[in-house]
Each structure stands twice: as structure tokens, then as C-alpha cells.
Tab-separated table of C-alpha atoms and ligand atoms in Angstrom:
chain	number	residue	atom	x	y	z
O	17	UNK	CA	116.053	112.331	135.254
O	18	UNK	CA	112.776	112.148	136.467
O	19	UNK	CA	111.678	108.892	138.651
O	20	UNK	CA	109.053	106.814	137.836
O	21	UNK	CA	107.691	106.540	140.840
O	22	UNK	CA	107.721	109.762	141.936
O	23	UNK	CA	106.146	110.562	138.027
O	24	UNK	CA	103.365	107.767	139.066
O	25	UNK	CA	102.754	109.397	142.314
O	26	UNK	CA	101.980	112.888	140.820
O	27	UNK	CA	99.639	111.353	138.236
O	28	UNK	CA	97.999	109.875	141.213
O	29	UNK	CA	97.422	112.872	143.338
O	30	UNK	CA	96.935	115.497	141.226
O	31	UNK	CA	94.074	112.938	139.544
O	32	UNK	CA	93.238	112.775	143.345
O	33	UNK	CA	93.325	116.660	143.643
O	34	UNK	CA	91.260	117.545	140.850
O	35	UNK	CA	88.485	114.733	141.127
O	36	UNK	CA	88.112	115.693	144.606
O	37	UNK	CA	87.972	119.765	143.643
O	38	UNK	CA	85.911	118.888	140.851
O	39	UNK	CA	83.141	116.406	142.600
O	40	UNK	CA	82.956	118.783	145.660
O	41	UNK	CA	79.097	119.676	145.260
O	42	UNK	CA	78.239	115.793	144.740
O	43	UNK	CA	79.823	114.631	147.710
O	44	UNK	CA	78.290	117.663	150.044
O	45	UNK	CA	75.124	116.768	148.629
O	46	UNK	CA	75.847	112.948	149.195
O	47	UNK	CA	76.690	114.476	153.152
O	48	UNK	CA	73.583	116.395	153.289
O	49	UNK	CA	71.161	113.335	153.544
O	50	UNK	CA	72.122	112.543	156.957
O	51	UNK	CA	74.865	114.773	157.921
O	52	UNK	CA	75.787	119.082	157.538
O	53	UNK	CA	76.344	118.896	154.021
O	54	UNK	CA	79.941	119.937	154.448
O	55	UNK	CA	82.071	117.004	153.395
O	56	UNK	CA	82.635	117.578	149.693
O	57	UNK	CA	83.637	121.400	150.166
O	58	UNK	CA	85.562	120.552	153.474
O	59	UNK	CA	87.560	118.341	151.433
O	60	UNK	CA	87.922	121.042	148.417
O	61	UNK	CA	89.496	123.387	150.916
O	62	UNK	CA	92.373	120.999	151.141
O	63	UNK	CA	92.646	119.739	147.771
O	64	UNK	CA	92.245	122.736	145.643
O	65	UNK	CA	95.465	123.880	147.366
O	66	UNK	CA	96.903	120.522	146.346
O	67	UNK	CA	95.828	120.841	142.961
O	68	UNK	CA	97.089	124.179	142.534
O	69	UNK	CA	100.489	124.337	144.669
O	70	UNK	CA	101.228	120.607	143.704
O	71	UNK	CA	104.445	121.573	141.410
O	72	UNK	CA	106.041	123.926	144.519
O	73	UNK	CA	105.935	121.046	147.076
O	74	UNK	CA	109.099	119.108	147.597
O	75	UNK	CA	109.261	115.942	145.625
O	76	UNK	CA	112.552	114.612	146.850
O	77	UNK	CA	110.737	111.518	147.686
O	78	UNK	CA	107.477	109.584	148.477
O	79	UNK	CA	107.727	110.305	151.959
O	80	UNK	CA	108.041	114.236	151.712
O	81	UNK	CA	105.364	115.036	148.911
O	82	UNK	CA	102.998	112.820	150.949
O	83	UNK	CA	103.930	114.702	154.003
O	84	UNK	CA	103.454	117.559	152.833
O	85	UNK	CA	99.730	117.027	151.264
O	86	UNK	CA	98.755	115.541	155.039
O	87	UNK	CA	99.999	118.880	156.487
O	88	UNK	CA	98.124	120.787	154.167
O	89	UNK	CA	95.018	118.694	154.087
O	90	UNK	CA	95.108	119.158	158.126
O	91	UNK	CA	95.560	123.038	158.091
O	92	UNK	CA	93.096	123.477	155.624
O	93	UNK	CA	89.890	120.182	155.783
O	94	UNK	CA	87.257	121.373	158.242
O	95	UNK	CA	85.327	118.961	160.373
O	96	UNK	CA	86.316	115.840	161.050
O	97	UNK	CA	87.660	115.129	157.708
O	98	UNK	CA	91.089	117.192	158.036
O	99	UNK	CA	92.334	114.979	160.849
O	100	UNK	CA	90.983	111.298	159.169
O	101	UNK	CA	92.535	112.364	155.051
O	102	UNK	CA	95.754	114.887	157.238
O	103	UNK	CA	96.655	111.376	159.123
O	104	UNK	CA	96.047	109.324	156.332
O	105	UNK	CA	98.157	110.791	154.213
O	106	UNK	CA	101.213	111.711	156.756
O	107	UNK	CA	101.289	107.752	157.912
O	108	UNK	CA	101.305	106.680	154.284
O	109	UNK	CA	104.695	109.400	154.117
O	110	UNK	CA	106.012	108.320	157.050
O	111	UNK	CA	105.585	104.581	155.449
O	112	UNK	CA	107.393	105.459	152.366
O	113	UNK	CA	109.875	107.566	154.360
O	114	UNK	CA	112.835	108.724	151.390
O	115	UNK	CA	112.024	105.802	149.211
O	116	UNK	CA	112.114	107.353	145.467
O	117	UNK	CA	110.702	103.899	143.959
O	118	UNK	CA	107.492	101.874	145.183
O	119	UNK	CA	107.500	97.958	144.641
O	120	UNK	CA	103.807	96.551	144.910
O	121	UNK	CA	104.366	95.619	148.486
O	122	UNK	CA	105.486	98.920	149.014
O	123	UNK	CA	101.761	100.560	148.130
O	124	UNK	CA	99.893	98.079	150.135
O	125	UNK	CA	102.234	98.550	153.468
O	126	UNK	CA	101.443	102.432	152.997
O	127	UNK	CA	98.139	102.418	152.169
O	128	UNK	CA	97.312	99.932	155.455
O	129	UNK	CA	99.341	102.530	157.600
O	130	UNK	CA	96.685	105.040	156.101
O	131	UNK	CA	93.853	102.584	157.257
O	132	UNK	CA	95.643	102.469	160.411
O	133	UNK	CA	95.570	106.002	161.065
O	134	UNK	CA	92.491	106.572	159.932
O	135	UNK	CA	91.133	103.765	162.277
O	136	UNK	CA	93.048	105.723	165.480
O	137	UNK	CA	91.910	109.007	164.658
O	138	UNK	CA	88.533	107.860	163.914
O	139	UNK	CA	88.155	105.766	166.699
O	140	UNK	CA	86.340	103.887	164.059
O	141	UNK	CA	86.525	100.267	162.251
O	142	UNK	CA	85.099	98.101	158.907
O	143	UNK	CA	81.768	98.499	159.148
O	144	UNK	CA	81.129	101.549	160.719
O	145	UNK	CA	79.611	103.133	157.715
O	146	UNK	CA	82.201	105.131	156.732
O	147	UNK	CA	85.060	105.740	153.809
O	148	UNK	CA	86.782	102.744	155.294
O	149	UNK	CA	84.083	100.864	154.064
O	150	UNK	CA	84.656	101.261	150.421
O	151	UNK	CA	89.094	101.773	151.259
O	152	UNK	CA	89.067	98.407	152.367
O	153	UNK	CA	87.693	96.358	150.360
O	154	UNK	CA	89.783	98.078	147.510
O	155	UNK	CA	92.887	97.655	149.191
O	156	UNK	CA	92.516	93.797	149.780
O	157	UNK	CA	91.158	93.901	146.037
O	158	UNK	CA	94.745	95.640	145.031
O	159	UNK	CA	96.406	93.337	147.360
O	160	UNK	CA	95.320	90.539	145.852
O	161	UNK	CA	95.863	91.224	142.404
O	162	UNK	CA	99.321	92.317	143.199
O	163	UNK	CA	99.899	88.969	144.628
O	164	UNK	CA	99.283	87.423	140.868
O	165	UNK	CA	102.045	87.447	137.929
O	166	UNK	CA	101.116	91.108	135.888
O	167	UNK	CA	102.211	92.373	132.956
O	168	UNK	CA	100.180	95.728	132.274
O	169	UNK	CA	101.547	97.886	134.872
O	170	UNK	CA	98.255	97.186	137.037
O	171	UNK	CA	96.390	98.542	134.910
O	172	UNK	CA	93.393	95.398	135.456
O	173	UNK	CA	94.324	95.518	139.068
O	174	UNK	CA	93.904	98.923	139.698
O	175	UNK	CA	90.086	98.813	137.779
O	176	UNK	CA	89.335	96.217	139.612
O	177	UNK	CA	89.896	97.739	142.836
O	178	UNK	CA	87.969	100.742	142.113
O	179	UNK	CA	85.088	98.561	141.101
O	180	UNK	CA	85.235	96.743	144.483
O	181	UNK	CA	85.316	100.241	146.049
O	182	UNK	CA	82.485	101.516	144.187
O	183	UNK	CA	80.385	98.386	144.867
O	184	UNK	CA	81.368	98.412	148.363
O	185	UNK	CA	80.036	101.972	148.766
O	186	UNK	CA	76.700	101.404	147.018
O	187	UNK	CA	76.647	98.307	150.013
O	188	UNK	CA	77.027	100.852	152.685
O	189	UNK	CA	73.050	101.754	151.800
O	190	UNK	CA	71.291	99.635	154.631
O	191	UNK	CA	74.331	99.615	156.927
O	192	UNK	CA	73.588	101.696	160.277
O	193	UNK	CA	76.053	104.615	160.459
O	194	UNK	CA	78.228	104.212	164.016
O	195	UNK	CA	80.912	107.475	163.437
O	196	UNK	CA	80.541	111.492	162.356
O	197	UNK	CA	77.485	113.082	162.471
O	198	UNK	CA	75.450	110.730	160.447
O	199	UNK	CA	75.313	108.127	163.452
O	200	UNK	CA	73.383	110.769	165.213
O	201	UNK	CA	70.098	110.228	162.578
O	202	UNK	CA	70.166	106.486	164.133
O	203	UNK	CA	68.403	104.078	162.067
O	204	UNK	CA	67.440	107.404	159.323
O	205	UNK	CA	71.078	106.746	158.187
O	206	UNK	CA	70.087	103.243	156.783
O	207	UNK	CA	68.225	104.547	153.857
O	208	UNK	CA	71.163	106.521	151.847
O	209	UNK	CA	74.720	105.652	150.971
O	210	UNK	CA	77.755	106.915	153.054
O	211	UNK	CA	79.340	110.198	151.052
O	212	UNK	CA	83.256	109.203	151.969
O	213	UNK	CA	82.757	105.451	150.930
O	214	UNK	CA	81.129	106.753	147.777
O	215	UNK	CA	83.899	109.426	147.349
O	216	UNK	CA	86.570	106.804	147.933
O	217	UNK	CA	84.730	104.821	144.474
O	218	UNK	CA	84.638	108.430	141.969
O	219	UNK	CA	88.237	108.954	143.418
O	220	UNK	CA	89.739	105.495	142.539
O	221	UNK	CA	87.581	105.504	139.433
O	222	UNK	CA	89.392	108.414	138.199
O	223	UNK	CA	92.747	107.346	139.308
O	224	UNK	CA	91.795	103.983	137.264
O	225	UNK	CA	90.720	106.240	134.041
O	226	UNK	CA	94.086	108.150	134.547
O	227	UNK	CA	96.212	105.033	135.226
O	228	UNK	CA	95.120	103.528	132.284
O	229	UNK	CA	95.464	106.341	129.596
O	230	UNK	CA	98.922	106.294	130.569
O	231	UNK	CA	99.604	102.458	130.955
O	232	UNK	CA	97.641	100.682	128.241
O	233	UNK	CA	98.875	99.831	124.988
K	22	ATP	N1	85.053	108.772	162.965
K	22	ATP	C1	85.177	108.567	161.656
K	22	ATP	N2	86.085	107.686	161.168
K	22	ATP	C2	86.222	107.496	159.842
K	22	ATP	N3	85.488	108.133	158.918
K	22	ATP	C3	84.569	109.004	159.331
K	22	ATP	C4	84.351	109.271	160.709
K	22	ATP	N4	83.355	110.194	160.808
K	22	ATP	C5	82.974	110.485	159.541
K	22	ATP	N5	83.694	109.776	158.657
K	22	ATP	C6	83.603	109.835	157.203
K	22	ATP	O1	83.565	111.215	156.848
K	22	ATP	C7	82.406	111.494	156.055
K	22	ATP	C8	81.810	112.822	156.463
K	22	ATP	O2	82.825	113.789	156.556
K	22	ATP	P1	82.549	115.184	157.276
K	22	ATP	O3	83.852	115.930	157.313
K	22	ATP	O4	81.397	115.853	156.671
K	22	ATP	O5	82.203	114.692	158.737
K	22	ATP	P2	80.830	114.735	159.543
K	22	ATP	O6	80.622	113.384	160.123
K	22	ATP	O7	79.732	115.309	158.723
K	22	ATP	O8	81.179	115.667	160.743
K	22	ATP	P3	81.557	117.224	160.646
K	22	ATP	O9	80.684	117.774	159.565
K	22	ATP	O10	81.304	117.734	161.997
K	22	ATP	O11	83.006	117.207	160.297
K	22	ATP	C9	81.461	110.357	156.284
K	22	ATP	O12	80.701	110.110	155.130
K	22	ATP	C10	82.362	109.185	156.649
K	22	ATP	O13	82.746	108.441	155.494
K	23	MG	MG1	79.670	116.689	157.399
């Protein structure tokens, strides 16, 4: 019998997948302000293999689908992207390890180990002007809400965090980018929004839209 949170997961990342695939000229545009205009088909690289090998990789458990994705996303994401979304997403596997079930506390302890990772590889932090800017903010959003009696599978909580992340990405306009090529345009970077932040607000959006056309009653 399938699990369900192995079930949830794949609704998760393929939504991921195909949002990411499917938004790839937006966020290369979003990167061509101030950076090489790369980002959003750098990222497509990794994630169209996702989306369309997603059903052969082994689902045995959180920890070795999610492993798996970071391996490909490394092999295959250009720039500095494939090291910062490859790392992310093999800490958040080695969180989860053979778990085939998530509790709430669960999600928030892997998706901090992603921060952490990213943070590492990066060499960057909150307020950098960068994707962690909008990851954040959504994770202490989720983290929160989690922390209060539910009873719609996260549904509000999950909305809610993707609204914090897309806020938080339309803050990173004015903010002085400090990591990847956009810090090299200086005080130039000030005037647009940062394209991972904003990517990290369509992606959650999605997973929100998805989340909720199979949650709500
Ligand atoms: N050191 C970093 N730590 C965390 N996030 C970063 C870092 N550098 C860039 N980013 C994020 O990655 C996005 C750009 O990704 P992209 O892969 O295009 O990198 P880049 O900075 O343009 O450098 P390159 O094109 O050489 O890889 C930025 O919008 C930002 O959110
Ligand atoms: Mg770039």
C-alpha cells in the first residue's frame, strides 16, 4: 500500500519539478537584470530530468528519493545553483534518512538542514539577497503554524507560508545583493528583485495550489 508520506512527497516535487521546468524563462529573465541570465534554465536542466525520470527513482523512503533529486540536481544545475539546490536537497535526505512518514517537526528539522547547507555552500546568510531570503521567512511562517492545533492537513499553513515567501521576495527589491554574480553590479542590484527569492514564492505558490486541490474539502 502506498504511504502517505511518501504520496505527499511526490505531489510536492513533481509540483516542484514542473513549476520550476515550466517558469524557466521568467526566472532567467528575473537573473538577467543584474546577473547572466542563466538561473531559470540552469535550474530546468536539473528539474526537467526530475520531472520526467521522477517515477524510476527509488522511493523506498524520504531519505533516498531526496537523495537522489540532490544528485541529479548537482550533475545536471550549472553555475552556482547545482551545488546550493544539489546540497539542499541531499541534507534534507540525509535528515529524513529511511523515515517513510513525516510528522510536522519532521519537515521543519529537514528543511533547516537544507538552510544549513545552503548557508555552507553559499558561504552566504539572511540577508544577503538571495533565495534564503524568501526560504526563511517561509519556513519560520510553516514553523509557526505547525506549532498551532490544525485540522486541514496544513492546508492554511502551507498558503500562508508561500505568501510570506512571496512577500519576502518582493522585499528583497532595495536590499544590496552580497553573493553570486549580482553582488558584482554593487549598489545597481538595489533596484530589481532577487530571481531565487522570487522563484522560492512561484514554487511554494504552486506547491500551495497543489496542496490544496488535494487537501480541502
Ligand atoms: N552564494 C550564494 N548563496 C545562496 N544563494 C545564492 C548564492 N549566489 C547566488 N544565489 C542565488 O542564486 C540565484 C542566481 O543563480 P545562478 O545560478 O544564476 O547564479 P549566479 O549568481 O548568476 O552565478 P552563475 O551564473 O555564475 O552561476 C540568485 O538569485 C540567488 O538567489
Ligand atoms: Mg546567473
Amino acid at each position: 500500500m502506498a504511504q502517505p508520506a511518501l504520496d505527499d512527497l511526490d505531489l510536492v516535487l513533481k509540483t516542484m519539478a514542473t513549476t520550476i521546468v515550466d517558469n524557466a524563462h521568467y526566472f532567467a529573465d528575473l537573473d538577467s537584470v543584474v546577473g547572466d541570465g542563466d538561473f531559470g534554465f540552469s535550474l530546468r536542466n536539473g528539474f526537467e530530468v526530475v520531472a520526467e525520470e521522477y517515477d524510476t527513482f527509488d522511493r523506498s523512503s524520504v531519505g533516498s528519493v531526496l537523495k537522489k533529486i540532490g544528485l541529479v540536481i548537482s550533475g545536471k544545475v550549472g553555475g552556482v545553483s547545482g551545488p546550493i539546490w544539489g546540497t539542499a536537497f541531499l541534507r534534507a535526505g540525509v535528515k529524513a534518512g529511511d523515515k517513510t512518514e513525516l510528522s510536522a517537526d519532521d519537515v521543519i528539522a529537514m528543511l533547516r538542514a537544507s538552510v544549513e547547507g545552503i548557508m555552507q555552500r553559499g558561504q552566504s546568510a539572511l540577508g544577503d539577497k538571495t533565495l534564503l531570503d524568501a526560504l526563511i521567512p517561509a519556513i519560520d511562517s510553516l514553523e509557526e503554524s505547525f506549532s498551532r492545533p490544525m485540522d486541514d492537513h496544513g492546508v492554511a499553513a502551507v498558503q500562508e507560508a508561500a505568501d510570506v515567501a512571496v512577500k519576502a521576495a518582493e522585499d528583497t527589491k532595495g536590499m544590496l545583493a552580497m553573493r553570486g554574480r549580482a553582488a558584482y553590479t554593487g549598489e545597481r542590484s538595489r533596484d530589481s528583485v532577487d530571481a531565487g527569492a522570487t522563484a522560492i514564492g512561484v514554487i511554494l505558490q504552486a506547491i500551495s495550489a497543489a496542496w490544496r486541490d488535494k487537501y480541502s474539502t
